[in-house]
Amino acid sequence: MYFPATRLRRLRSNPVIRAMVNETTVSLDNLVMPLFACPGKNVKNPISSMPGNYQLSVDMLVEECKELYQLGIKSVLLFGIPEEKDEHGLTGTDENSIIPRAIRAIKDAIPEMYVIADVCNCEYTTHGHCGTIVNNDVDNDLTLETLATQSLAFAKAGVDMVAPSDMMDGRVAYIREALDDEGFSHIPIMAYSAKYASAFYGPFREAAESAPQFGDRQTYQMNPANSNEAMREIELDIEEGADIIMVKPALSYLDVIRRAKDEFNITIAAYNVSGEFSMVKAAAEKGWIDGQRITKEILKSIRRAGADIIITYHAKEVAQWLKGERYF
Ligand code: PBG
């Protein structure tokens, strides 16, 4: 049946019918807000490339979480800026390092806040790479050990979920076993399964002070050209016991999210990363785009591609824009 019998504009004629046939919503329940914990007291350092985001000392982080929770954002993803760094990232495995302290403080103040902690060594190593260096490259199997110990330190502090972002082979199984052996079989793993070696992480590395001091991350993070390989990464992580798999970045990889959704029956998270956030902010500041409309369109497109969960620096402002509504 063709025009004139068929007219698709009929179902777009007013807001009620448009809402009735709307296919995709974004709910505050889907959003996770990343936060950066740093040493000190009363510290709220603005991250210049990410307006509205800060390095927060633990006391301020707790205040931020209270505000987020009241706005309806009930989950945060924590990154740490430690007092000291070392060659292997051992400082990140300490039960009194910055992230365990942050976890305990948040859970004390707001027990209902769902706290996810990023597991990786790049914030804790002097060289900024995601693991132990042997012969100028990250040694996979040595790194598994620090990742597992770091996960355990977070679990002991009361974390609700761990999210390994290092891209070492075999880390999901290794962390799973370490958690299970110590009585943490109830803690889920959200695996950064398809994590690309991306220029979109630039602003984050300023925020987390984690830029590699030599080379890049191409020997462990994925080649942006590959999507078949992403399916293999996801498949392996599911076999190793991942509860949620992640595609990261989100926006240039919507096709990968869609493929993952079609090929696997598992919850999918997408990370709307720092560079994606900063580009929107910079263009909006110049008056070149409508920041609020574009942000909503971006988040909708990530959901439409198939993501269940979206990790995004926009989470707080979206909750503010919604003024008590829970979805758009
Ligand atoms: C740690 C990690 C990174 C991000 C999340 N976890 C940086 C990196 O891999 O270099 C990036 C997040 C963002 O850009 O928002 N490995």
GROMACS .gro file of C-alpha atoms and ligand atoms in nm:
model
  344
    1MET     CA    1   0.000   0.000   0.000
    2TYR     CA    2   0.152   0.326  -0.111
    3PHE     CA    3   0.077   0.694  -0.089
    4PRO     CA    4  -0.187   0.836  -0.086
    5ALA     CA    5  -0.344   0.547   0.114
    6THR     CA    6  -0.037   0.528   0.336
    7ARG     CA    7   0.059   0.846   0.519
    8LEU     CA    8   0.303   0.797   0.809
    9ARG     CA    9   0.248   1.157   0.921
   10ARG     CA   10  -0.097   1.053   1.059
   11LEU     CA   11   0.067   0.910   1.370
   12ARG     CA   12   0.276   1.223   1.426
   13SER     CA   13  -0.006   1.475   1.431
   14ASN     CA   14  -0.016   1.560   1.803
   15PRO     CA   15   0.174   1.494   2.127
   16VAL     CA   16  -0.067   1.226   2.253
   17ILE     CA   17  -0.043   1.003   1.950
   18ARG     CA   18   0.331   1.066   1.925
   19ALA     CA   19   0.373   0.951   2.285
   20MET     CA   20   0.149   0.650   2.219
   21VAL     CA   21   0.371   0.522   1.939
   22ASN     CA   22   0.700   0.623   2.106
   23GLU     CA   23   0.938   0.326   2.092
   24THR     CA   24   1.224   0.425   2.324
   25THR     CA   25   1.243   0.589   2.665
   26VAL     CA   26   1.532   0.684   2.887
   27SER     CA   27   1.461   0.649   3.257
   28LEU     CA   28   1.669   0.779   3.546
   29ASP     CA   29   1.676   0.411   3.649
   30ASN     CA   30   1.894   0.342   3.343
   31LEU     CA   31   2.155   0.607   3.424
   32VAL     CA   32   2.478   0.574   3.622
   33MET     CA   33   2.679   0.885   3.718
   34PRO     CA   34   3.061   0.855   3.717
   35LEU     CA   35   3.239   1.035   4.005
   36PHE     CA   36   3.605   1.104   4.083
   37ALA     CA   37   3.730   1.062   4.440
   38CYS     CA   38   4.045   1.245   4.547
   39PRO     CA   39   4.242   1.291   4.870
   40GLY     CA   40   4.189   1.574   5.117
   41LYS     CA   41   3.895   1.742   5.282
   42ASN     CA   42   3.649   1.991   5.143
   43VAL     CA   43   3.802   1.954   4.795
   44LYS     CA   44   3.587   2.023   4.490
   45ASN     CA   45   3.826   2.070   4.195
   46PRO     CA   46   3.645   2.154   3.873
   47ILE     CA   47   3.754   1.940   3.577
   48SER     CA   48   3.803   2.210   3.316
   49SER     CA   49   3.720   1.998   3.010
   50MET     CA   50   3.408   1.849   3.175
   51PRO     CA   51   3.189   2.133   3.305
   52GLY     CA   52   2.980   2.031   3.607
   53ASN     CA   53   3.221   1.747   3.700
   54TYR     CA   54   3.474   1.760   3.982
   55GLN     CA   55   3.747   1.576   4.164
   56LEU     CA   56   3.583   1.536   4.504
   57SER     CA   57   3.733   1.454   4.840
   58VAL     CA   58   3.543   1.180   5.021
   59ASP     CA   59   3.338   1.421   5.236
   60MET     CA   60   3.229   1.618   4.927
   61LEU     CA   61   3.168   1.298   4.734
   62VAL     CA   62   2.918   1.194   4.999
   63GLU     CA   63   2.740   1.531   4.965
   64GLU     CA   64   2.728   1.486   4.589
   65CYS     CA   65   2.581   1.138   4.629
   66LYS     CA   66   2.310   1.270   4.863
   67GLU     CA   67   2.216   1.529   4.602
   68LEU     CA   68   2.218   1.272   4.322
   69TYR     CA   69   2.005   1.031   4.520
   70GLN     CA   70   1.749   1.301   4.591
   71LEU     CA   71   1.739   1.389   4.224
   72GLY     CA   72   1.664   1.025   4.143
   73ILE     CA   73   2.011   0.905   4.032
   74LYS     CA   74   2.057   0.597   4.245
   75SER     CA   75   2.380   0.458   4.108
   76VAL     CA   76   2.733   0.594   4.080
   77LEU     CA   77   3.054   0.460   3.923
   78LEU     CA   78   3.365   0.551   4.121
   79PHE     CA   79   3.715   0.636   3.997
   80GLY     CA   80   4.001   0.714   4.233
   81ILE     CA   81   4.288   0.960   4.239
   82PRO     CA   82   4.519   0.811   4.504
   83GLU     CA   83   4.768   0.987   4.733
   84GLU     CA   84   5.053   0.784   4.590
   85LYS     CA   85   5.120   0.580   4.279
   86ASP     CA   86   5.361   0.292   4.222
   87GLU     CA   87   5.492   0.070   3.948
   88HIS     CA   88   5.228  -0.202   3.979
   89GLY     CA   89   4.925  -0.015   4.112
   90LEU     CA   90   4.957  -0.183   4.450
   91THR     CA   91   4.829   0.133   4.614
   92GLY     CA   92   4.491   0.055   4.455
   93THR     CA   93   4.474  -0.283   4.627
   94ASP     CA   94   4.501  -0.135   4.976
   95GLU     CA   95   4.185  -0.157   5.187
   96ASN     CA   96   4.246   0.199   5.304
   97SER     CA   97   4.311   0.351   4.964
   98ILE     CA   98   4.088   0.621   4.820
   99ILE     CA   99   3.813   0.404   4.668
  100PRO     CA  100   3.751   0.173   4.967
  101ARG     CA  101   3.732   0.486   5.185
  102ALA     CA  102   3.487   0.644   4.944
  103ILE     CA  103   3.274   0.329   4.928
  104ARG     CA  104   3.251   0.302   5.306
  105ALA     CA  105   3.162   0.671   5.343
  106ILE     CA  106   2.889   0.662   5.078
  107LYS     CA  107   2.736   0.337   5.210
  108ASP     CA  108   2.740   0.479   5.566
  109ALA     CA  109   2.562   0.797   5.464
  110ILE     CA  110   2.324   0.661   5.196
  111PRO     CA  111   2.301   0.282   5.222
  112GLU     CA  112   2.053   0.268   4.930
  113MET     CA  113   2.295   0.430   4.686
  114TYR     CA  114   2.413   0.157   4.445
  115VAL     CA  115   2.790   0.191   4.434
  116ILE     CA  116   2.986   0.051   4.140
  117ALA     CA  117   3.366   0.074   4.140
  118ASP     CA  118   3.583   0.081   3.830
  119VAL     CA  119   3.860  -0.179   3.862
  120CYS     CA  120   4.180  -0.085   3.682
  121ASN     CA  121   4.542  -0.001   3.754
  122CYS     CA  122   4.590   0.307   3.535
  123GLU     CA  123   4.486   0.547   3.811
  124TYR     CA  124   4.734   0.386   4.051
  125THR     CA  125   5.045   0.329   3.840
  126THR     CA  126   5.325   0.584   3.800
  127HIS     CA  127   5.338   0.511   3.425
  128GLY     CA  128   4.959   0.537   3.376
  129HIS     CA  129   4.921   0.199   3.207
  130CYS     CA  130   4.649  -0.042   3.314
  131GLY     CA  131   4.887  -0.302   3.459
  132THR     CA  132   5.235  -0.418   3.542
  133ILE     CA  133   5.494  -0.338   3.275
  134VAL     CA  134   5.733  -0.607   3.151
  135ASN     CA  135   5.947  -0.533   2.842
  136ASN     CA  136   5.764  -0.210   2.768
  137ASP     CA  137   5.419  -0.365   2.758
  138VAL     CA  138   5.151  -0.454   3.011
  139ASP     CA  139   5.197  -0.811   3.132
  140ASN     CA  140   4.858  -0.977   3.119
  141ASP     CA  141   4.890  -1.250   3.379
  142LEU     CA  142   5.079  -1.046   3.640
  143THR     CA  143   4.813  -0.778   3.611
  144LEU     CA  144   4.531  -1.022   3.686
  145GLU     CA  145   4.663  -1.045   4.039
  146THR     CA  146   4.637  -0.671   4.118
  147LEU     CA  147   4.296  -0.656   3.953
  148ALA     CA  148   4.168  -0.938   4.174
  149THR     CA  149   4.317  -0.788   4.492
  150GLN     CA  150   4.176  -0.447   4.404
  151SER     CA  151   3.831  -0.601   4.348
  152LEU     CA  152   3.854  -0.774   4.684
  153ALA     CA  153   3.948  -0.450   4.861
  154PHE     CA  154   3.637  -0.287   4.709
  155ALA     CA  155   3.416  -0.583   4.802
  156LYS     CA  156   3.538  -0.575   5.162
  157ALA     CA  157   3.455  -0.203   5.174
  158GLY     CA  158   3.096  -0.281   5.075
  159VAL     CA  159   3.083  -0.211   4.702
  160ASP     CA  160   2.768  -0.326   4.522
  161MET     CA  161   2.931  -0.411   4.187
  162VAL     CA  162   3.278  -0.416   4.034
  163ALA     CA  163   3.353  -0.303   3.679
  164PRO     CA  164   3.692  -0.412   3.538
  165SER     CA  165   3.802  -0.171   3.262
  166ASP     CA  166   4.158  -0.294   3.203
  167MET     CA  167   4.098  -0.523   2.900
  168MET     CA  168   4.333  -0.800   3.020
  169ASP     CA  169   4.249  -1.148   2.890
  170GLY     CA  170   4.089  -1.375   3.147
  171ARG     CA  171   4.027  -1.108   3.407
  172VAL     CA  172   3.656  -1.171   3.453
  173ALA     CA  173   3.709  -1.538   3.549
  174TYR     CA  174   4.006  -1.445   3.767
  175ILE     CA  175   3.816  -1.175   3.956
  176ARG     CA  176   3.505  -1.396   3.982
  177GLU     CA  177   3.705  -1.674   4.145
  178ALA     CA  178   3.880  -1.436   4.384
  179LEU     CA  179   3.549  -1.284   4.492
  180ASP     CA  180   3.382  -1.624   4.532
  181ASP     CA  181   3.670  -1.764   4.737
  182GLU     CA  182   3.638  -1.478   4.985
  183GLY     CA  183   3.261  -1.499   5.027
  184PHE     CA  184   3.160  -1.234   4.773
  185SER     CA  185   2.973  -1.456   4.528
  186HIS     CA  186   2.680  -1.212   4.544
  187ILE     CA  187   2.878  -0.920   4.396
  188PRO     CA  188   2.810  -0.882   4.022
  189ILE     CA  189   3.076  -0.805   3.761
  190MET     CA  190   3.006  -0.549   3.491
  191ALA     CA  191   3.278  -0.618   3.235
  192TYR     CA  192   3.408  -0.348   3.003
  193SER     CA  193   3.406  -0.617   2.734
  194ALA     CA  194   3.428  -0.420   2.411
  195LYS     CA  195   3.647  -0.132   2.514
  196TYR     CA  196   3.817   0.047   2.229
  197ALA     CA  197   4.152   0.230   2.220
  198SER     CA  198   3.973   0.560   2.177
  199ALA     CA  199   4.062   0.928   2.155
  200PHE     CA  200   3.727   0.994   2.322
  201TYR     CA  201   3.885   0.923   2.664
  202GLY     CA  202   4.099   1.239   2.652
  203PRO     CA  203   3.914   1.454   2.908
  204PHE     CA  204   3.880   1.157   3.146
  205ARG     CA  205   4.256   1.116   3.162
  206GLU     CA  206   4.283   1.476   3.283
  207ALA     CA  207   4.009   1.408   3.538
  208ALA     CA  208   4.157   1.081   3.666
  209GLU     CA  209   4.521   1.183   3.613
  210SER     CA  210   4.572   0.852   3.434
  211ALA     CA  211   4.724   0.935   3.096
  212PRO     CA  212   4.991   0.679   2.995
  213GLN     CA  213   5.341   0.828   3.031
  214PHE     CA  214   5.472   0.637   2.728
  215GLY     CA  215   5.308   0.466   2.432
  216ASP     CA  216   4.935   0.410   2.417
  217ARG     CA  217   4.679   0.141   2.509
  218GLN     CA  218   4.659  -0.031   2.172
  219THR     CA  219   4.813  -0.359   2.292
  220TYR     CA  220   4.518  -0.416   2.524
  221GLN     CA  221   4.225  -0.197   2.417
  222MET     CA  222   4.048  -0.280   2.091
  223ASN     CA  223   4.102  -0.147   1.741
  224PRO     CA  224   3.811   0.089   1.657
  225ALA     CA  225   3.785  -0.082   1.318
  226ASN     CA  226   3.669  -0.415   1.463
  227SER     CA  227   3.324  -0.536   1.550
  228ASN     CA  228   3.356  -0.914   1.497
  229GLU     CA  229   3.631  -0.907   1.756
  230ALA     CA  230   3.398  -0.722   1.994
  231MET     CA  231   3.155  -1.012   1.970
  232ARG     CA  232   3.436  -1.253   2.065
  233GLU     CA  233   3.534  -1.036   2.363
  234ILE     CA  234   3.173  -1.027   2.481
  235GLU     CA  235   3.126  -1.401   2.431
  236LEU     CA  236   3.436  -1.479   2.638
  237ASP     CA  237   3.336  -1.243   2.918
  238ILE     CA  238   2.991  -1.403   2.938
  239GLU     CA  239   3.154  -1.748   2.955
  240GLU     CA  240   3.385  -1.623   3.229
  241GLY     CA  241   3.088  -1.512   3.438
  242ALA     CA  242   3.022  -1.147   3.355
  243ASP     CA  243   2.678  -1.036   3.473
  244ILE     CA  244   2.664  -0.728   3.253
  245ILE     CA  245   2.874  -0.653   2.947
  246MET     CA  246   2.972  -0.305   2.834
  247VAL     CA  247   3.045  -0.135   2.506
  248LYS     CA  248   3.265   0.172   2.532
  249PRO     CA  249   3.263   0.442   2.396
  250ALA     CA  250   2.895   0.456   2.306
  251LEU     CA  251   2.833   0.707   2.034
  252SER     CA  252   3.072   0.599   1.761
  253TYR     CA  253   2.995   0.235   1.849
  254LEU     CA  254   2.615   0.222   1.834
  255ASP     CA  255   2.646  -0.054   1.575
  256VAL     CA  256   2.845  -0.263   1.823
  257ILE     CA  257   2.579  -0.210   2.090
  258ARG     CA  258   2.308  -0.319   1.844
  259ARG     CA  259   2.503  -0.629   1.737
  260ALA     CA  260   2.562  -0.725   2.099
  261LYS     CA  261   2.192  -0.679   2.175
  262ASP     CA  262   2.095  -0.901   1.881
  263GLU     CA  263   2.356  -1.171   1.944
  264PHE     CA  264   2.354  -1.209   2.324
  265ASN     CA  265   2.086  -1.247   2.585
  266ILE     CA  266   2.251  -1.039   2.856
  267THR     CA  267   2.218  -0.693   3.009
  268ILE     CA  268   2.415  -0.438   2.810
  269ALA     CA  269   2.574  -0.122   2.944
  270ALA     CA  270   2.711   0.156   2.725
  271TYR     CA  271   2.961   0.417   2.842
  272ASN     CA  272   2.885   0.765   2.709
  273VAL     CA  273   3.246   0.868   2.767
  274SER     CA  274   3.419   1.192   2.860
  275GLY     CA  275   3.502   1.309   2.506
  276GLU     CA  276   3.142   1.260   2.397
  277PHE     CA  277   3.031   1.471   2.693
  278SER     CA  278   3.292   1.744   2.642
  279MET     CA  279   3.212   1.787   2.272
  280VAL     CA  280   2.848   1.856   2.355
  281LYS     CA  281   2.941   2.097   2.632
  282ALA     CA  282   3.191   2.289   2.418
  283ALA     CA  283   2.955   2.328   2.123
  284ALA     CA  284   2.664   2.426   2.349
  285GLU     CA  285   2.881   2.686   2.522
  286LYS     CA  286   2.956   2.841   2.185
  287GLY     CA  287   2.585   2.852   2.111
  288TRP     CA  288   2.629   2.621   1.813
  289ILE     CA  289   2.391   2.352   1.938
  290ASP     CA  290   2.107   2.319   2.188
  291GLY     CA  291   2.290   2.122   2.460
  292GLN     CA  292   1.983   1.994   2.638
  293ARG     CA  293   1.804   1.868   2.326
  294ILE     CA  294   2.120   1.713   2.186
  295THR     CA  295   2.197   1.536   2.513
  296LYS     CA  296   1.850   1.383   2.526
  297GLU     CA  297   1.876   1.277   2.163
  298ILE     CA  298   2.216   1.115   2.225
  299LEU     CA  299   2.094   0.923   2.529
  300LYS     CA  300   1.787   0.809   2.338
  301SER     CA  301   2.000   0.688   2.051
  302ILE     CA  302   2.216   0.482   2.287
  303ARG     CA  303   1.903   0.322   2.434
  304ARG     CA  304   1.755   0.271   2.087
  305ALA     CA  305   2.075   0.093   1.981
  306GLY     CA  306   2.009  -0.159   2.259
  307ALA     CA  307   2.176  -0.041   2.579
  308ASP     CA  308   1.993  -0.118   2.901
  309ILE     CA  309   2.224   0.090   3.120
  310ILE     CA  310   2.397   0.414   3.024
  311ILE     CA  311   2.695   0.543   3.219
  312THR     CA  312   2.698   0.916   3.156
  313TYR     CA  313   2.834   1.243   3.294
  314HIS     CA  314   2.501   1.394   3.187
  315ALA     CA  315   2.309   1.189   3.447
  316LYS     CA  316   2.284   1.464   3.707
  317GLU     CA  317   2.180   1.742   3.471
  318VAL     CA  318   1.924   1.515   3.303
  319ALA     CA  319   1.767   1.449   3.643
  320GLN     CA  320   1.760   1.826   3.705
  321TRP     CA  321   1.600   1.894   3.367
  322LEU     CA  322   1.331   1.633   3.432
  323LYS     CA  323   1.216   1.818   3.747
  324GLY     CA  324   1.076   1.515   3.928
  325GLU     CA  325   0.973   1.316   3.619
  326ARG     CA  326   1.157   0.985   3.598
  327TYR     CA  327   1.187   0.939   3.225
  328PHE     CA  328   1.172   1.106   2.886
  329PBG     C1  329   4.036   0.316   3.302
  329PBG     C2  330   3.922   0.385   3.237
  329PBG     C3  331   3.921   0.484   3.137
  329PBG     C4  332   3.789   0.524   3.121
  329PBG     C5  333   3.713   0.448   3.208
  329PBG     N1  334   3.796   0.362   3.277
  329PBG     C6  335   4.032   0.548   3.063
  329PBG     C7  336   4.119   0.474   2.973
  329PBG     O1  337   4.100   0.355   2.945
  329PBG     O2  338   4.214   0.536   2.931
  329PBG     C8  339   3.739   0.630   3.026
  329PBG     C9  340   3.613   0.696   3.065
  329PBG    C10  341   3.580   0.821   2.994
  329PBG     O3  342   3.651   0.866   2.901
  329PBG     O4  343   3.479   0.880   3.030
  329PBG     N2  344   4.103   0.225   3.225
   0.00000   0.00000   0.00000
